[in-house]
Amino acid sequence: MDLGDRVLVERNGISYEGVLMPSLRADHVVIKLKNGYNIGLRAKEIDIKLIEKGQDIKSKQLDRPLKEKPGLPTVSILSTGGTIASKVDYRTGAVTSQFSASEIISAIPELEEIANYRARVIYQILSENMRSEYWSALARAVAEEIQSGAEGVIITHGTDTMMYTAAALSFMLKTPVPVVLVGSQRSSDRPSSDASMNAICAATVATSDIAEVCVVMHGTTNDDYCAIHRGTRVRKMHTSRRDAFQTINQHPLGRVDYLSRKIETILSYRRRGEVELELKERLEPRCALVKYTPGSSPEIIHYYIDKAYRGIVLEGTGLGHVASDWIEGIARAKQENIPVVVTSQCLRGRICDRVYDTGRDMLQAGAIEGGDMLPEVALVKLMWVLANGPGEVGPLMKTPLAGEIALSTPITV
Amino acid sequence: MDLGDRVLVERNGISYEGVLMPSLRADHVVIKLKNGYNIGLRAKEIDIKLIEKGQDIKSKQLDRPLKEKPGLPTVSILSTGGTIASKVDYRTGAVTSQFSASEIISAIPELEEIANYRARVIYQILSENMRSEYWSALARAVAEEIQSGAEGVIITHGTDTMMYTAAALSFMLKTPVPVVLVGSQRSSDRPSSDASMNAICAATVATSDIAEVCVVMHGTTNDDYCAIHRGTRVRKMHTSRRDAFQTINQHPLGRVDYLSRKIETILSYRRRGEVELELKERLEPRCALVKYTPGSSPEIIHYYIDKAYRGIVLEGTGLGHVASDWIEGIARAKQENIPVVVTSQCLRGRICDRVYDTGRDMLQAGAIEGGDMLPEVALVKLMWVLANGPGEVGPLMKTPLAGEIALSTPITV
């Protein structure tokens, strides 16, 4: 049997009918079910029968070689895995989730009107397996593409940790061209799939004047527009909705109308060519995010200090608080030169540790106020600041480096 | 000088003018500034001068003894501290944050039209210092009030950890009368203060037919209505906005119109007298909430296992994922009979670990899917289930015990 074949699988008396998919594990068979979900089954536990041969993926791939269209800009597509890859494949009839430029364009012909493409597979992973070394390598790949002439870069990415990757690239790259992360929340065999529209809007932004790292995803549950989120301000706020991504504590950078492909910007932004390409991809991975809950033991701070972590982000309550018995741990971290940055589990709004006693004690102990930074973004920023400096960590954490923090937060967001 | 006096304080060449407030720490002086914020200053570092004598708080308190009005229901007010206490005080001219029933009613005369009150000060703490033992004692106090005839209970509480307390009381109490948590986001000397309206709406709910543990707070930034949130579904979603509290993954239980004091319910609810009072206030405090971030070390699970924790809630990415290298830790916890419950840092939407490989591996290792429970609520529930049972933890965590989890999540919330 080949990938793409329709098969019937039986295990423990239960039958599954679906399309044979590539598996990341040699001992597993993956089947895409009718409801659009993939299931993985241990090969040795199942009985598998062919129902119908699928399309020949390889010959299909060769059906439509990419034709260079003169006058269109060149965009690099870097793929890292995730639902968007498998969905695009599904539309083409190809069920491998490693895709080539011709495959994605076969699936979404509108893309051909927007740019010429070149593609590289960087990773083929579920995005929960991303880690800081991969962010650094991805930043290098983006820089290489720009150096070799890409006028825009699209990164396809699983949605689970897209916000972390977007934040990391935002700190690591000063880019003269757009760097757009895009993914999809629904696989393509569901009527509500978002991959096509997201990809088209991403290509539109990749060829625009917005030379920033941003995330382009559905702006509403309708297929009307995609939101353009600044890479340091975006968060996945729903497990499954198509409009799961939201800009927090700011307005989105802008939006792309799906039908007209017009971009409307809301915030000011860095324009194409405004800066030279600059890559600073080092990160200090030994940083921890600690979410405070009532009564939780302050020992956790000492644990990270003892384990030689270099920085800690606290996700406190309200304006940025932890219980009074945590203050001593913060003071010890300060003494051992380990910065402790305070953010809020409210996610929205600003830290202000000057209002109540606890906050003032935290500041006195050496805690650094995270302003209106998202906790996850503060973590990535701390990794970057510790590895790159220059200067003291505290003041740098409070200084906007890539739009991640502001002196005031609009009350209307 | 006395509390309530207007003073000028100087420290390191900076002057602060404001009203002298009670301090929770003997070595600190607390001043309420014109902008509404309190600052605390170490007594030994400052120079303090009287500008103007304040009102005599004690005699003011005695001005208006509470008169019992026949025909009105009896509501108990239990205070635990937080901004709402200090605000009410400010409106009366009293600046102590310990308030009596007569003080709160002097400040908000509308309350007298709604009920007769009796009041107990349970704690006088900032809510970030709440912990599970305090939740248990508070539940006992609520039960005592109900047993001795309270027809409704109002708990004034700091907003920082109100959601945790509300969840804890929801699991610990089966109540035949309303139990309403209320707080305020802004102190009373700001034009935008929310304490009065929140208190009036809370009293309205406390005398209503809604015999559940709920949170009553501003529903919008206007003074039009308060939302009634079920205690297990509410979350503080902004550090400072008056409408910071939101029901997640459900519609709010209902709302109270401020002017008409009419209650409009949206969900079905438990009615007054429907159940007998039942108190099960034990909790297992050795439970941890661990927020996963990309590349974070799975050692943290082993740390909590080694420290003899009895339960772990993971705040994973997306549909409920952690990196593959965390699976082994989950399996070890399972082996050592330590339940691991999976929730999502998206906050909105449901866990589904059957879609992708990682999730399926997590389930195989013994992880328990947290459905559409908030991570913080899953933590409190796990503490309660471990201490009270009866039965297996896994199935109980997936069973709605106090409206905290549902088999389906409305797509419109």
PDB file of N, CA and C in Angstrom, chain A residues 211-250:
ATOM      1  N   ALA A 211       7.531  45.498   6.650  1.00  0.00           N
ATOM      2  CA  ALA A 211       8.771  44.745   6.860  1.00  0.00           C
ATOM      3  C   ALA A 211       8.936  44.409   8.339  1.00  0.00           C
ATOM      4  N   GLU A 212       8.032  43.570   8.832  1.00  0.00           N
ATOM      5  CA  GLU A 212       8.096  43.138  10.233  1.00  0.00           C
ATOM      6  C   GLU A 212       7.824  41.638  10.299  1.00  0.00           C
ATOM      7  N   VAL A 213       8.136  41.066  11.444  1.00  0.00           N
ATOM      8  CA  VAL A 213       7.736  39.688  11.708  1.00  0.00           C
ATOM      9  C   VAL A 213       6.290  39.724  12.182  1.00  0.00           C
ATOM     10  N   CYS A 214       5.401  39.059  11.450  1.00  0.00           N
ATOM     11  CA  CYS A 214       4.008  39.096  11.869  1.00  0.00           C
ATOM     12  C   CYS A 214       3.321  37.758  11.635  1.00  0.00           C
ATOM     13  N   VAL A 215       2.173  37.628  12.252  1.00  0.00           N
ATOM     14  CA  VAL A 215       1.350  36.428  12.137  1.00  0.00           C
ATOM     15  C   VAL A 215       0.086  36.820  11.387  1.00  0.00           C
ATOM     16  N   VAL A 216      -0.241  36.067  10.344  1.00  0.00           N
ATOM     17  CA  VAL A 216      -1.448  36.351   9.574  1.00  0.00           C
ATOM     18  C   VAL A 216      -2.395  35.163   9.682  1.00  0.00           C
ATOM     19  N   MET A 217      -3.545  35.387  10.298  1.00  0.00           N
ATOM     20  CA  MET A 217      -4.533  34.327  10.523  1.00  0.00           C
ATOM     21  C   MET A 217      -5.934  34.943  10.457  1.00  0.00           C
ATOM     22  N   HIS A 218      -6.940  34.058  10.306  1.00  0.00           N
ATOM     23  CA  HIS A 218      -8.331  34.515  10.278  1.00  0.00           C
ATOM     24  C   HIS A 218      -8.620  35.565  11.359  1.00  0.00           C
ATOM     25  N   GLY A 219      -9.284  36.661  10.940  1.00  0.00           N
ATOM     26  CA  GLY A 219      -9.619  37.710  11.886  1.00  0.00           C
ATOM     27  C   GLY A 219     -10.974  37.499  12.539  1.00  0.00           C
ATOM     28  N   THR A 220     -11.850  36.749  11.887  1.00  0.00           N
ATOM     29  CA  THR A 220     -13.178  36.445  12.428  1.00  0.00           C
ATOM     30  C   THR A 220     -13.494  34.994  12.057  1.00  0.00           C
ATOM     31  N   THR A 221     -14.667  34.530  12.452  1.00  0.00           N
ATOM     32  CA  THR A 221     -15.038  33.169  12.045  1.00  0.00           C
ATOM     33  C   THR A 221     -15.603  33.160  10.625  1.00  0.00           C
ATOM     34  N   ASN A 222     -15.795  34.329  10.057  1.00  0.00           N
ATOM     35  CA  ASN A 222     -16.204  34.401   8.649  1.00  0.00           C
ATOM     36  C   ASN A 222     -14.958  34.427   7.777  1.00  0.00           C
ATOM     37  N   ASP A 223     -15.144  34.182   6.512  1.00  0.00           N
ATOM     38  CA  ASP A 223     -14.007  34.237   5.595  1.00  0.00           C
ATOM     39  C   ASP A 223     -13.868  35.638   5.019  1.00  0.00           C
ATOM     40  N   ASP A 224     -13.955  36.654   5.854  1.00  0.00           N
ATOM     41  CA  ASP A 224     -13.923  38.014   5.322  1.00  0.00           C
ATOM     42  C   ASP A 224     -12.526  38.636   5.319  1.00  0.00           C
ATOM     43  N   TYR A 225     -11.799  38.509   6.423  1.00  0.00           N
ATOM     44  CA  TYR A 225     -10.458  39.091   6.409  1.00  0.00           C
ATOM     45  C   TYR A 225      -9.536  38.341   7.369  1.00  0.00           C
ATOM     46  N   CYS A 226      -8.240  38.484   7.123  1.00  0.00           N
ATOM     47  CA  CYS A 226      -7.251  37.996   8.066  1.00  0.00           C
ATOM     48  C   CYS A 226      -6.695  39.180   8.849  1.00  0.00           C
ATOM     49  N   ALA A 227      -6.404  38.938  10.097  1.00  0.00           N
ATOM     50  CA  ALA A 227      -5.744  39.960  10.907  1.00  0.00           C
ATOM     51  C   ALA A 227      -4.237  39.824  10.717  1.00  0.00           C
ATOM     52  N   ILE A 228      -3.550  40.965  10.739  1.00  0.00           N
ATOM     53  CA  ILE A 228      -2.085  40.981  10.720  1.00  0.00           C
ATOM     54  C   ILE A 228      -1.644  41.327  12.142  1.00  0.00           C
ATOM     55  N   HIS A 229      -1.022  40.360  12.818  1.00  0.00           N
ATOM     56  CA  HIS A 229      -0.619  40.556  14.204  1.00  0.00           C
ATOM     57  C   HIS A 229       0.883  40.795  14.276  1.00  0.00           C
ATOM     58  N   ARG A 230       1.294  41.766  15.059  1.00  0.00           N
ATOM     59  CA  ARG A 230       2.725  41.950  15.319  1.00  0.00           C
ATOM     60  C   ARG A 230       3.223  40.718  16.082  1.00  0.00           C
ATOM     61  N   GLY A 231       4.419  40.246  15.705  1.00  0.00           N
ATOM     62  CA  GLY A 231       4.932  38.982  16.228  1.00  0.00           C
ATOM     63  C   GLY A 231       5.112  38.926  17.731  1.00  0.00           C
ATOM     64  N   THR A 232       5.222  40.089  18.372  1.00  0.00           N
ATOM     65  CA  THR A 232       5.438  40.107  19.823  1.00  0.00           C
ATOM     66  C   THR A 232       4.169  40.404  20.609  1.00  0.00           C
ATOM     67  N   ARG A 233       3.026  40.461  19.910  1.00  0.00           N
ATOM     68  CA  ARG A 233       1.808  40.870  20.611  1.00  0.00           C
ATOM     69  C   ARG A 233       0.676  39.884  20.413  1.00  0.00           C
ATOM     70  N   VAL A 234       0.985  38.760  19.801  1.00  0.00           N
ATOM     71  CA  VAL A 234      -0.088  37.860  19.390  1.00  0.00           C
ATOM     72  C   VAL A 234      -0.137  36.645  20.309  1.00  0.00           C
ATOM     73  N   ARG A 235      -1.344  36.102  20.480  1.00  0.00           N
ATOM     74  CA  ARG A 235      -1.516  34.947  21.355  1.00  0.00           C
ATOM     75  C   ARG A 235      -2.622  34.059  20.810  1.00  0.00           C
ATOM     76  N   LYS A 236      -2.432  32.754  20.898  1.00  0.00           N
ATOM     77  CA  LYS A 236      -3.494  31.807  20.545  1.00  0.00           C
ATOM     78  C   LYS A 236      -4.462  31.761  21.720  1.00  0.00           C
ATOM     79  N   MET A 237      -5.689  32.224  21.496  1.00  0.00           N
ATOM     80  CA  MET A 237      -6.636  32.396  22.600  1.00  0.00           C
ATOM     81  C   MET A 237      -7.792  31.395  22.523  1.00  0.00           C
ATOM     82  N   HIS A 238      -7.705  30.413  21.661  1.00  0.00           N
ATOM     83  CA  HIS A 238      -8.753  29.392  21.588  1.00  0.00           C
ATOM     84  C   HIS A 238      -8.122  28.126  21.031  1.00  0.00           C
ATOM     85  N   THR A 239      -8.572  26.971  21.526  1.00  0.00           N
ATOM     86  CA  THR A 239      -7.950  25.727  21.069  1.00  0.00           C
ATOM     87  C   THR A 239      -8.313  25.392  19.631  1.00  0.00           C
ATOM     88  N   SER A 240      -9.486  25.824  19.153  1.00  0.00           N
ATOM     89  CA  SER A 240      -9.930  25.320  17.841  1.00  0.00           C
ATOM     90  C   SER A 240     -10.541  26.344  16.894  1.00  0.00           C
ATOM     91  N   ARG A 241     -10.961  27.492  17.377  1.00  0.00           N
ATOM     92  CA  ARG A 241     -11.598  28.463  16.473  1.00  0.00           C
ATOM     93  C   ARG A 241     -10.623  28.962  15.417  1.00  0.00           C
ATOM     94  N   ARG A 242     -11.176  29.318  14.259  1.00  0.00           N
ATOM     95  CA  ARG A 242     -10.305  29.820  13.193  1.00  0.00           C
ATOM     96  C   ARG A 242      -9.727  31.189  13.537  1.00  0.00           C
ATOM     97  N   ASP A 243     -10.478  31.953  14.316  1.00  0.00           N
ATOM     98  CA  ASP A 243      -9.977  33.279  14.719  1.00  0.00           C
ATOM     99  C   ASP A 243      -9.351  33.211  16.115  1.00  0.00           C
ATOM    100  N   ALA A 244      -8.631  32.122  16.375  1.00  0.00           N
ATOM    101  CA  ALA A 244      -8.032  31.910  17.700  1.00  0.00           C
ATOM    102  C   ALA A 244      -6.945  32.936  18.015  1.00  0.00           C
ATOM    103  N   PHE A 245      -6.274  33.428  16.994  1.00  0.00           N
ATOM    104  CA  PHE A 245      -5.151  34.335  17.251  1.00  0.00           C
ATOM    105  C   PHE A 245      -5.647  35.758  17.455  1.00  0.00           C
ATOM    106  N   GLN A 246      -5.171  36.359  18.522  1.00  0.00           N
ATOM    107  CA  GLN A 246      -5.575  37.722  18.838  1.00  0.00           C
ATOM    108  C   GLN A 246      -4.357  38.539  19.245  1.00  0.00           C
ATOM    109  N   THR A 247      -4.388  39.809  18.848  1.00  0.00           N
ATOM    110  CA  THR A 247      -3.396  40.738  19.364  1.00  0.00           C
ATOM    111  C   THR A 247      -3.847  41.183  20.746  1.00  0.00           C
ATOM    112  N   ILE A 248      -2.933  41.129  21.706  1.00  0.00           N
ATOM    113  CA  ILE A 248      -3.270  41.470  23.095  1.00  0.00           C
ATOM    114  C   ILE A 248      -2.618  42.801  23.456  1.00  0.00           C
ATOM    115  N   ASN A 249      -3.371  43.648  24.118  1.00  0.00           N
ATOM    116  CA  ASN A 249      -2.880  44.929  24.652  1.00  0.00           C
ATOM    117  C   ASN A 249      -2.487  45.941  23.576  1.00  0.00           C
ATOM    118  N   GLN A 250      -2.927  45.705  22.370  1.00  0.00           N
ATOM    119  CA  GLN A 250      -2.679  46.627  21.267  1.00  0.00           C
ATOM    120  C   GLN A 250      -3.749  46.351  20.226  1.00  0.00           C
TER     121      GLN A 250
END
